[in-house]
Amino acid sequence: MPRSQYFLLALFACALAGIAYFVYKPGLYGPFVFDDLSNILLVKTTYLRELSFSALYDTAMAVDSGPLHRPIAILSFALNYFFTRMDVYYFKLTNLAIHIVSGYLLYRLSYRLLYRHSLGNTNQDPPVFRLNMLALGIAAVWLLHPLNLTSVLYVVQRMASLASLFTLM
């Protein structure tokens, strides 16, 4: 693929991330809602005071929610608090960042699957730029689909976003 096509693809990908930010931006300023209160604000371990290994471990393992205790999500809430206090904007911005990274991983997965599929269907080299653009379109649908609104803008739904992220990884 020529260098100019790589540049164009990178430009489209950055523009897509920017569009996702601007689509979600109005909701980033909203308050904590629903389960955010009982699962974040009222949980003492959310209020991380120091960045030591023992404090991080204790925080991650302190909540007895679900069979695996959700240590990564709980720790991410505590780190949000440590760096930004209870500014809901940054909690939601973290969710949006996870969502955008998931979109990038979905783009990579889609491209690989499309490339593999096109290898088996023709004797010619696959149209790499076209496959990249199609994969980027798939990622765009994921990033901008209203179905994902709650997992980005309800802070406690970070657990769902993290599940998507780790599945795509």
XYZ file of N, CA and C in Angstrom:
507
model
N 0.854 -1.177 0.000
C 0.000 0.000 0.000
C 0.899 1.239 0.000
N 0.641 2.192 -0.895
C 1.474 3.401 -0.950
C 1.399 4.221 0.342
N 2.457 4.975 0.557
C 2.578 5.786 1.766
C 1.420 6.780 1.912
N 0.960 7.342 0.801
C -0.143 8.305 0.845
C -1.431 7.649 1.334
N -1.627 6.370 1.004
C -2.809 5.662 1.486
C -2.718 5.390 2.983
N -1.524 5.085 3.493
C -1.339 4.934 4.936
C -1.681 6.232 5.656
N -1.194 7.340 5.090
C -1.469 8.648 5.678
C -2.965 8.931 5.682
N -3.638 8.655 4.580
C -5.068 8.884 4.474
C -5.835 8.009 5.464
N -5.431 6.773 5.585
C -6.060 5.859 6.534
C -5.879 6.347 7.964
N -4.660 6.769 8.313
C -4.405 7.299 9.654
C -5.222 8.564 9.906
N -5.358 9.392 8.896
C -6.156 10.615 9.014
C -7.623 10.275 9.270
N -8.156 9.302 8.533
C -9.539 8.871 8.749
C -9.727 8.279 10.140
N -8.764 7.494 10.593
C -8.862 6.874 11.916
C -8.853 7.945 13.011
N -7.977 8.926 12.891
C -7.942 10.020 13.884
C -9.224 10.843 13.826
N -9.718 11.080 12.622
C -10.973 11.818 12.480
C -12.119 11.047 13.117
N -12.123 9.729 12.970
C -13.165 8.904 13.573
C -13.114 8.979 15.090
N -11.915 8.924 15.652
C -11.781 9.057 17.114
C -12.273 10.435 17.562
N -11.952 11.471 16.801
C -12.420 12.817 17.127
C -13.931 12.932 17.031
N -14.513 12.332 16.000
C -15.969 12.353 15.852
C -16.626 11.642 17.029
N -16.061 10.497 17.428
C -16.608 9.772 18.576
C -16.566 10.652 19.826
N -15.445 11.354 20.018
C -15.360 12.249 21.172
C -16.458 13.319 21.113
N -16.631 13.962 19.971
C -17.616 15.040 19.873
C -19.054 14.539 19.950
N -19.300 13.306 19.523
C -20.638 12.731 19.663
C -20.961 12.496 21.139
N -19.973 12.005 21.891
C -20.195 11.694 23.302
C -19.971 12.891 24.226
N -19.342 13.924 23.745
C -18.949 15.063 24.577
C -20.086 15.647 25.426
N -21.268 15.888 24.887
C -22.319 16.457 25.744
C -22.644 15.592 26.965
N -22.598 14.280 26.802
C -22.900 13.375 27.906
C -21.799 13.275 28.942
N -20.585 13.688 28.578
C -19.468 13.597 29.524
C -19.648 14.541 30.714
N -20.464 15.543 30.551
C -20.671 16.529 31.619
C -21.857 16.184 32.504
N -22.539 15.084 32.226
C -23.687 14.687 33.030
C -23.258 14.176 34.392
N -24.201 13.986 35.289
C -23.881 13.541 36.653
C -23.696 12.020 36.740
N -23.273 11.576 37.906
C -23.328 10.150 38.215
C -24.805 9.776 38.275
N -25.161 8.604 37.764
C -26.568 8.194 37.758
C -26.713 6.723 38.134
N -27.922 6.363 38.519
C -28.320 4.991 38.802
C -27.323 4.274 39.712
N -26.763 3.168 39.239
C -25.864 2.340 40.052
C -24.512 2.983 40.322
N -24.215 4.092 39.674
C -22.950 4.779 39.937
C -22.839 5.140 41.414
N -23.951 5.528 41.996
C -23.935 5.965 43.391
C -23.556 4.826 44.330
N -24.252 3.702 44.212
C -24.003 2.602 45.146
C -22.731 1.819 44.843
N -22.269 1.848 43.616
C -21.087 1.064 43.254
C -19.796 1.861 43.183
N -19.889 3.185 43.230
C -18.683 4.006 43.151
C -18.624 5.002 44.309
N -19.618 5.845 44.382
C -19.582 6.933 45.365
C -19.680 6.444 46.805
N -20.444 5.405 47.049
C -20.647 4.934 48.413
C -19.700 3.815 48.833
N -18.756 3.477 47.972
C -17.790 2.413 48.264
C -16.497 3.059 48.763
N -16.110 2.725 49.985
C -14.939 3.368 50.597
C -13.650 3.136 49.817
N -13.522 1.978 49.202
C -12.266 1.671 48.512
C -12.075 2.493 47.242
N -13.116 3.153 46.772
C -12.965 4.026 45.609
C -12.040 5.187 45.930
N -12.003 5.590 47.173
C -11.254 6.768 47.591
C -9.793 6.409 47.889
N -9.063 6.085 46.855
C -7.657 5.693 46.950
C -6.814 6.886 47.401
N -6.006 6.693 48.430
C -5.221 7.783 49.009
C -3.742 7.771 48.621
N -3.227 6.590 48.261
C -1.807 6.496 47.905
C -1.608 5.478 46.799
N -0.525 5.635 46.063
C -0.207 4.725 44.971
C 0.893 3.753 45.378
N 0.570 2.898 46.290
C 1.512 1.846 46.669
C 0.935 0.515 46.202
N 1.794 -0.472 46.075
C 1.328 -1.776 45.629
C 0.276 -2.331 46.580
N 0.517 -2.210 47.866
C -0.439 -2.763 48.828
C -1.780 -2.026 48.773
N -1.757 -0.715 48.608
C -3.009 0.044 48.516
C -3.775 -0.337 47.253
N -3.072 -0.494 46.143
C -3.719 -0.883 44.893
C -4.306 -2.291 44.987
N -3.541 -3.207 45.573
C -4.022 -4.577 45.734
C -5.235 -4.626 46.655
N -5.144 -3.946 47.790
C -6.266 -3.929 48.731
C -7.519 -3.338 48.095
N -7.341 -2.299 47.320
C -8.474 -1.676 46.638
C -9.086 -2.625 45.620
N -8.256 -3.259 44.834
C -8.749 -4.157 43.789
C -9.508 -5.345 44.366
N -9.108 -5.810 45.525
C -9.715 -7.005 46.117
C -10.767 -6.703 47.185
N -11.036 -5.451 47.441
C -11.909 -5.084 48.558
C -13.392 -5.302 48.284
N -13.823 -5.197 47.066
C -15.248 -5.285 46.760
C -15.623 -6.737 46.470
N -16.669 -7.198 47.117
C -17.112 -8.578 46.968
C -18.314 -8.627 46.026
N -18.089 -8.207 44.795
C -19.171 -8.120 43.824
C -18.897 -9.087 42.683
N -19.769 -10.026 42.485
C -19.595 -10.994 41.415
C -18.612 -12.081 41.794
N -18.567 -13.153 41.021
C -17.704 -14.279 41.368
C -16.210 -13.960 41.303
N -15.819 -13.013 40.446
C -14.404 -12.670 40.315
C -14.058 -11.356 41.003
N -15.009 -10.725 41.638
C -14.843 -9.486 42.412
C -14.531 -8.248 41.579
N -14.464 -8.358 40.285
C -14.265 -7.222 39.372
C -13.090 -6.320 39.765
N -11.928 -6.875 39.991
C -10.808 -6.064 40.487
C -10.323 -4.992 39.512
N -10.345 -5.256 38.225
C -9.828 -4.269 37.268
C -10.736 -3.052 37.213
N -12.042 -3.273 37.155
C -12.983 -2.149 37.125
C -12.905 -1.351 38.427
N -12.869 -2.038 39.552
C -12.810 -1.358 40.851
C -11.522 -0.551 40.951
N -10.429 -1.132 40.531
C -9.148 -0.427 40.563
C -9.163 0.784 39.630
N -9.794 0.649 38.477
C -9.857 1.787 37.551
C -10.674 2.935 38.137
N -11.746 2.622 38.862
C -12.520 3.676 39.528
C -11.663 4.372 40.591
N -10.926 3.583 41.350
C -10.074 4.151 42.402
C -8.961 5.019 41.800
N -8.383 4.590 40.701
C -7.353 5.400 40.045
C -7.944 6.682 39.473
N -9.166 6.589 38.935
C -9.847 7.808 38.500
C -9.981 8.788 39.660
N -10.399 8.260 40.804
C -10.550 9.129 41.973
C -9.197 9.711 42.388
N -8.178 8.891 42.420
C -6.870 9.343 42.890
C -6.363 10.515 42.045
N -6.534 10.430 40.731
C -5.996 11.467 39.848
C -6.941 12.643 39.602
N -8.251 12.427 39.725
C -9.189 13.501 39.375
C -10.248 13.757 40.432
N -10.111 13.136 41.585
C -11.125 13.198 42.638
C -12.457 12.728 42.062
N -13.558 13.281 42.454
C -14.852 12.789 41.980
C -15.400 13.613 40.823
N -14.524 14.074 39.957
C -14.968 14.816 38.780
C -15.525 13.810 37.767
N -16.843 13.785 37.646
C -17.525 12.792 36.817
C -17.078 12.862 35.359
N -16.688 14.028 34.900
C -16.213 14.179 33.519
C -15.070 13.205 33.233
N -14.109 13.113 34.134
C -12.948 12.256 33.898
C -13.293 10.771 34.026
N -14.247 10.446 34.870
C -14.707 9.058 34.941
C -15.300 8.653 33.587
N -16.133 9.531 33.036
C -16.769 9.232 31.752
C -15.759 9.315 30.604
N -14.808 10.221 30.704
C -13.763 10.315 29.673
C -12.929 9.034 29.638
N -12.670 8.451 30.793
C -11.961 7.169 30.846
C -12.774 6.098 30.129
N -14.084 6.086 30.369
C -14.944 5.127 29.661
C -14.869 5.338 28.153
N -14.878 6.597 27.729
C -14.798 6.902 26.303
C -13.448 6.458 25.727
N -12.380 6.650 26.469
C -11.059 6.207 26.007
C -11.033 4.686 25.833
N -11.621 3.968 26.768
C -11.711 2.504 26.655
C -12.517 2.140 25.410
N -13.594 2.872 25.174
C -14.458 2.615 24.012
C -13.697 2.867 22.707
N -12.921 3.928 22.645
C -12.161 4.245 21.435
C -11.055 3.214 21.198
N -10.393 2.788 22.252
C -9.375 1.735 22.102
C -10.039 0.440 21.620
N -11.213 0.140 22.138
C -11.953 -1.041 21.665
C -12.296 -0.895 20.189
N -12.655 0.305 19.772
C -12.932 0.555 18.362
C -11.710 0.304 17.497
N -10.544 0.733 17.980
C -9.301 0.481 17.249
C -9.026 -1.024 17.153
N -9.210 -1.731 18.256
C -8.979 -3.179 18.244
C -9.972 -3.886 17.326
N -11.208 -3.392 17.278
C -12.194 -3.962 16.372
C -11.791 -3.707 14.922
N -11.267 -2.541 14.653
C -10.748 -2.246 13.309
C -9.656 -3.254 12.931
N -8.709 -3.475 13.830
C -7.605 -4.410 13.545
C -8.122 -5.833 13.313
N -9.050 -6.265 14.171
C -9.622 -7.602 14.024
C -10.399 -7.712 12.712
N -11.202 -6.706 12.408
C -11.992 -6.723 11.167
C -11.080 -6.782 9.947
N -10.017 -5.977 9.968
C -9.092 -5.991 8.836
C -8.477 -7.376 8.654
N -8.034 -7.987 9.730
C -7.402 -9.306 9.627
C -8.373 -10.352 9.085
N -9.617 -10.298 9.578
C -10.614 -11.258 9.100
C -10.952 -11.024 7.629
N -11.121 -9.765 7.254
C -11.405 -9.442 5.855
C -10.247 -9.835 4.938
N -9.029 -9.590 5.383
C -7.844 -9.939 4.600
C -7.773 -11.450 4.395
N -7.972 -12.194 5.480
C -7.918 -13.662 5.394
C -8.997 -14.190 4.458
N -10.177 -13.584 4.575
C -11.293 -14.006 3.728
C -10.992 -13.726 2.261
N -10.421 -12.568 1.973
C -10.137 -12.206 0.576
C -8.998 -13.046 -0.008
N -8.101 -13.545 0.829
C -7.027 -14.415 0.337
C -7.583 -15.711 -0.227
N -8.610 -16.232 0.404
C -9.173 -17.509 -0.018
C -10.111 -17.409 -1.205
N -10.526 -16.177 -1.564
C -11.523 -16.030 -2.615
C -10.969 -15.582 -3.961
N -9.679 -15.368 -4.055
C -9.124 -14.882 -5.317
C -7.666 -15.291 -5.430
N -7.173 -15.295 -6.658
C -5.764 -15.591 -6.885
C -4.923 -14.321 -6.905
N -5.582 -13.154 -6.803
C -4.884 -11.878 -6.823
C -4.579 -11.423 -5.409
N -3.694 -10.410 -5.333
C -3.432 -9.806 -4.037
C -4.687 -9.074 -3.570
N -5.017 -9.167 -2.291
C -6.209 -8.493 -1.783
C -6.076 -6.969 -1.895
N -7.177 -6.264 -2.094
C -7.142 -4.795 -2.152
C -6.991 -4.224 -0.737
N -5.770 -4.068 -0.303
C -5.461 -3.730 1.088
C -6.117 -2.425 1.524
N -6.028 -1.388 0.714
C -6.610 -0.104 1.109
C -8.125 -0.221 1.264
N -8.757 -0.897 0.326
C -10.204 -1.075 0.405
C -10.600 -1.883 1.635
N -9.838 -2.919 1.934
C -10.117 -3.721 3.134
C -9.934 -2.893 4.400
N -8.891 -2.052 4.423
C -8.678 -1.172 5.569
C -9.843 -0.201 5.748
N -10.322 0.352 4.644
C -11.437 1.301 4.731
C -12.721 0.603 5.188
N -12.940 -0.616 4.723
C -14.102 -1.380 5.158
C -14.002 -1.692 6.651
N -12.824 -2.086 7.097
C -12.615 -2.356 8.519
C -12.804 -1.086 9.348
N -12.361 0.035 8.821
C -12.564 1.312 9.509
C -14.056 1.659 9.573
N -14.797 1.329 8.525
C -16.249 1.530 8.544
C -16.927 0.681 9.600
N -16.465 -0.548 9.750
C -17.003 -1.423 10.799
C -16.719 -0.822 12.169
N -15.509 -0.328 12.374
C -15.154 0.313 13.642
C -15.995 1.573 13.867
N -16.285 2.308 12.796
C -17.106 3.520 12.911
C -18.508 3.179 13.398
N -19.078 2.113 12.857
C -20.407 1.696 13.311
C -20.364 1.361 14.797
N -19.338 0.653 15.219
C -19.183 0.302 16.638
C -19.055 1.552 17.504
N -18.181 2.449 17.100
C -17.909 3.640 17.912
C -19.108 4.564 18.028
N -19.906 4.660 16.995
C -20.974 5.657 16.962
C -22.372 5.078 17.164
N -22.474 3.778 17.319
C -23.792 3.160 17.478
C -24.400 3.532 18.830
N -25.662 3.937 18.833
C -26.315 4.335 20.093
C -26.391 3.228 21.136
N -26.288 1.999 20.714
C -26.324 0.885 21.659
C -25.205 0.990 22.698
N -24.091 1.586 22.310
C -22.944 1.699 23.216
C -23.008 2.929 24.122
N -24.035 3.718 23.981
C -24.153 4.946 24.760
C -24.092 4.692 26.267
N -24.822 3.702 26.739
C -24.856 3.469 28.186
C -23.518 2.969 28.718
N -22.814 2.172 27.937
C -21.534 1.663 28.446
C -20.475 2.757 28.514
N -20.681 3.858 27.811
C -19.743 4.975 27.881
C -20.190 5.997 28.925
N -21.462 6.322 28.943
C -21.915 7.447 29.771
C -22.440 7.062 31.152
N -22.703 5.801 31.409
C -22.991 5.356 32.779
C -21.669 4.829 33.322
N -21.117 5.519 34.270
C -19.756 5.223 34.724
C -19.602 3.770 35.150
N -20.555 3.245 35.889
C -20.438 1.884 36.409
C -20.442 0.844 35.286
N -20.894 1.227 34.112
C -20.888 0.297 32.983
C -19.502 0.126 32.380
N -18.510 0.697 33.022
C -17.125 0.473 32.597
C -16.820 -1.015 32.566
N -17.498 -1.755 33.437
C -17.273 -3.202 33.466
C -17.643 -3.829 32.127
N -18.724 -3.355 31.500
C -19.116 -3.858 30.188
C -18.102 -3.427 29.126
N -17.631 -2.188 29.222
C -16.631 -1.706 28.268
C -15.321 -2.477 28.403
N -14.928 -2.748 29.623
C -13.702 -3.519 29.837
C -13.857 -4.944 29.321
N -15.052 -5.512 29.466
C -15.293 -6.863 28.932
C -15.120 -6.857 27.417
N -15.656 -5.839 26.755
C -15.476 -5.711 25.303
C -14.007 -5.547 24.944
N -13.328 -4.684 25.689
C -11.916 -4.421 25.434
C -11.089 -5.695 25.526
N -11.274 -6.451 26.603
C -10.469 -7.654 26.789
C -10.867 -8.760 25.803
N -12.110 -8.796 25.392
C -12.517 -9.754 24.373
C -11.838 -9.453 23.052
N -11.805 -8.165 22.684
C -11.156 -7.780 21.426
C -9.644 -7.947 21.491
N -9.074 -7.803 22.668
C -7.625 -8.010 22.807
C -7.302 -9.461 22.562
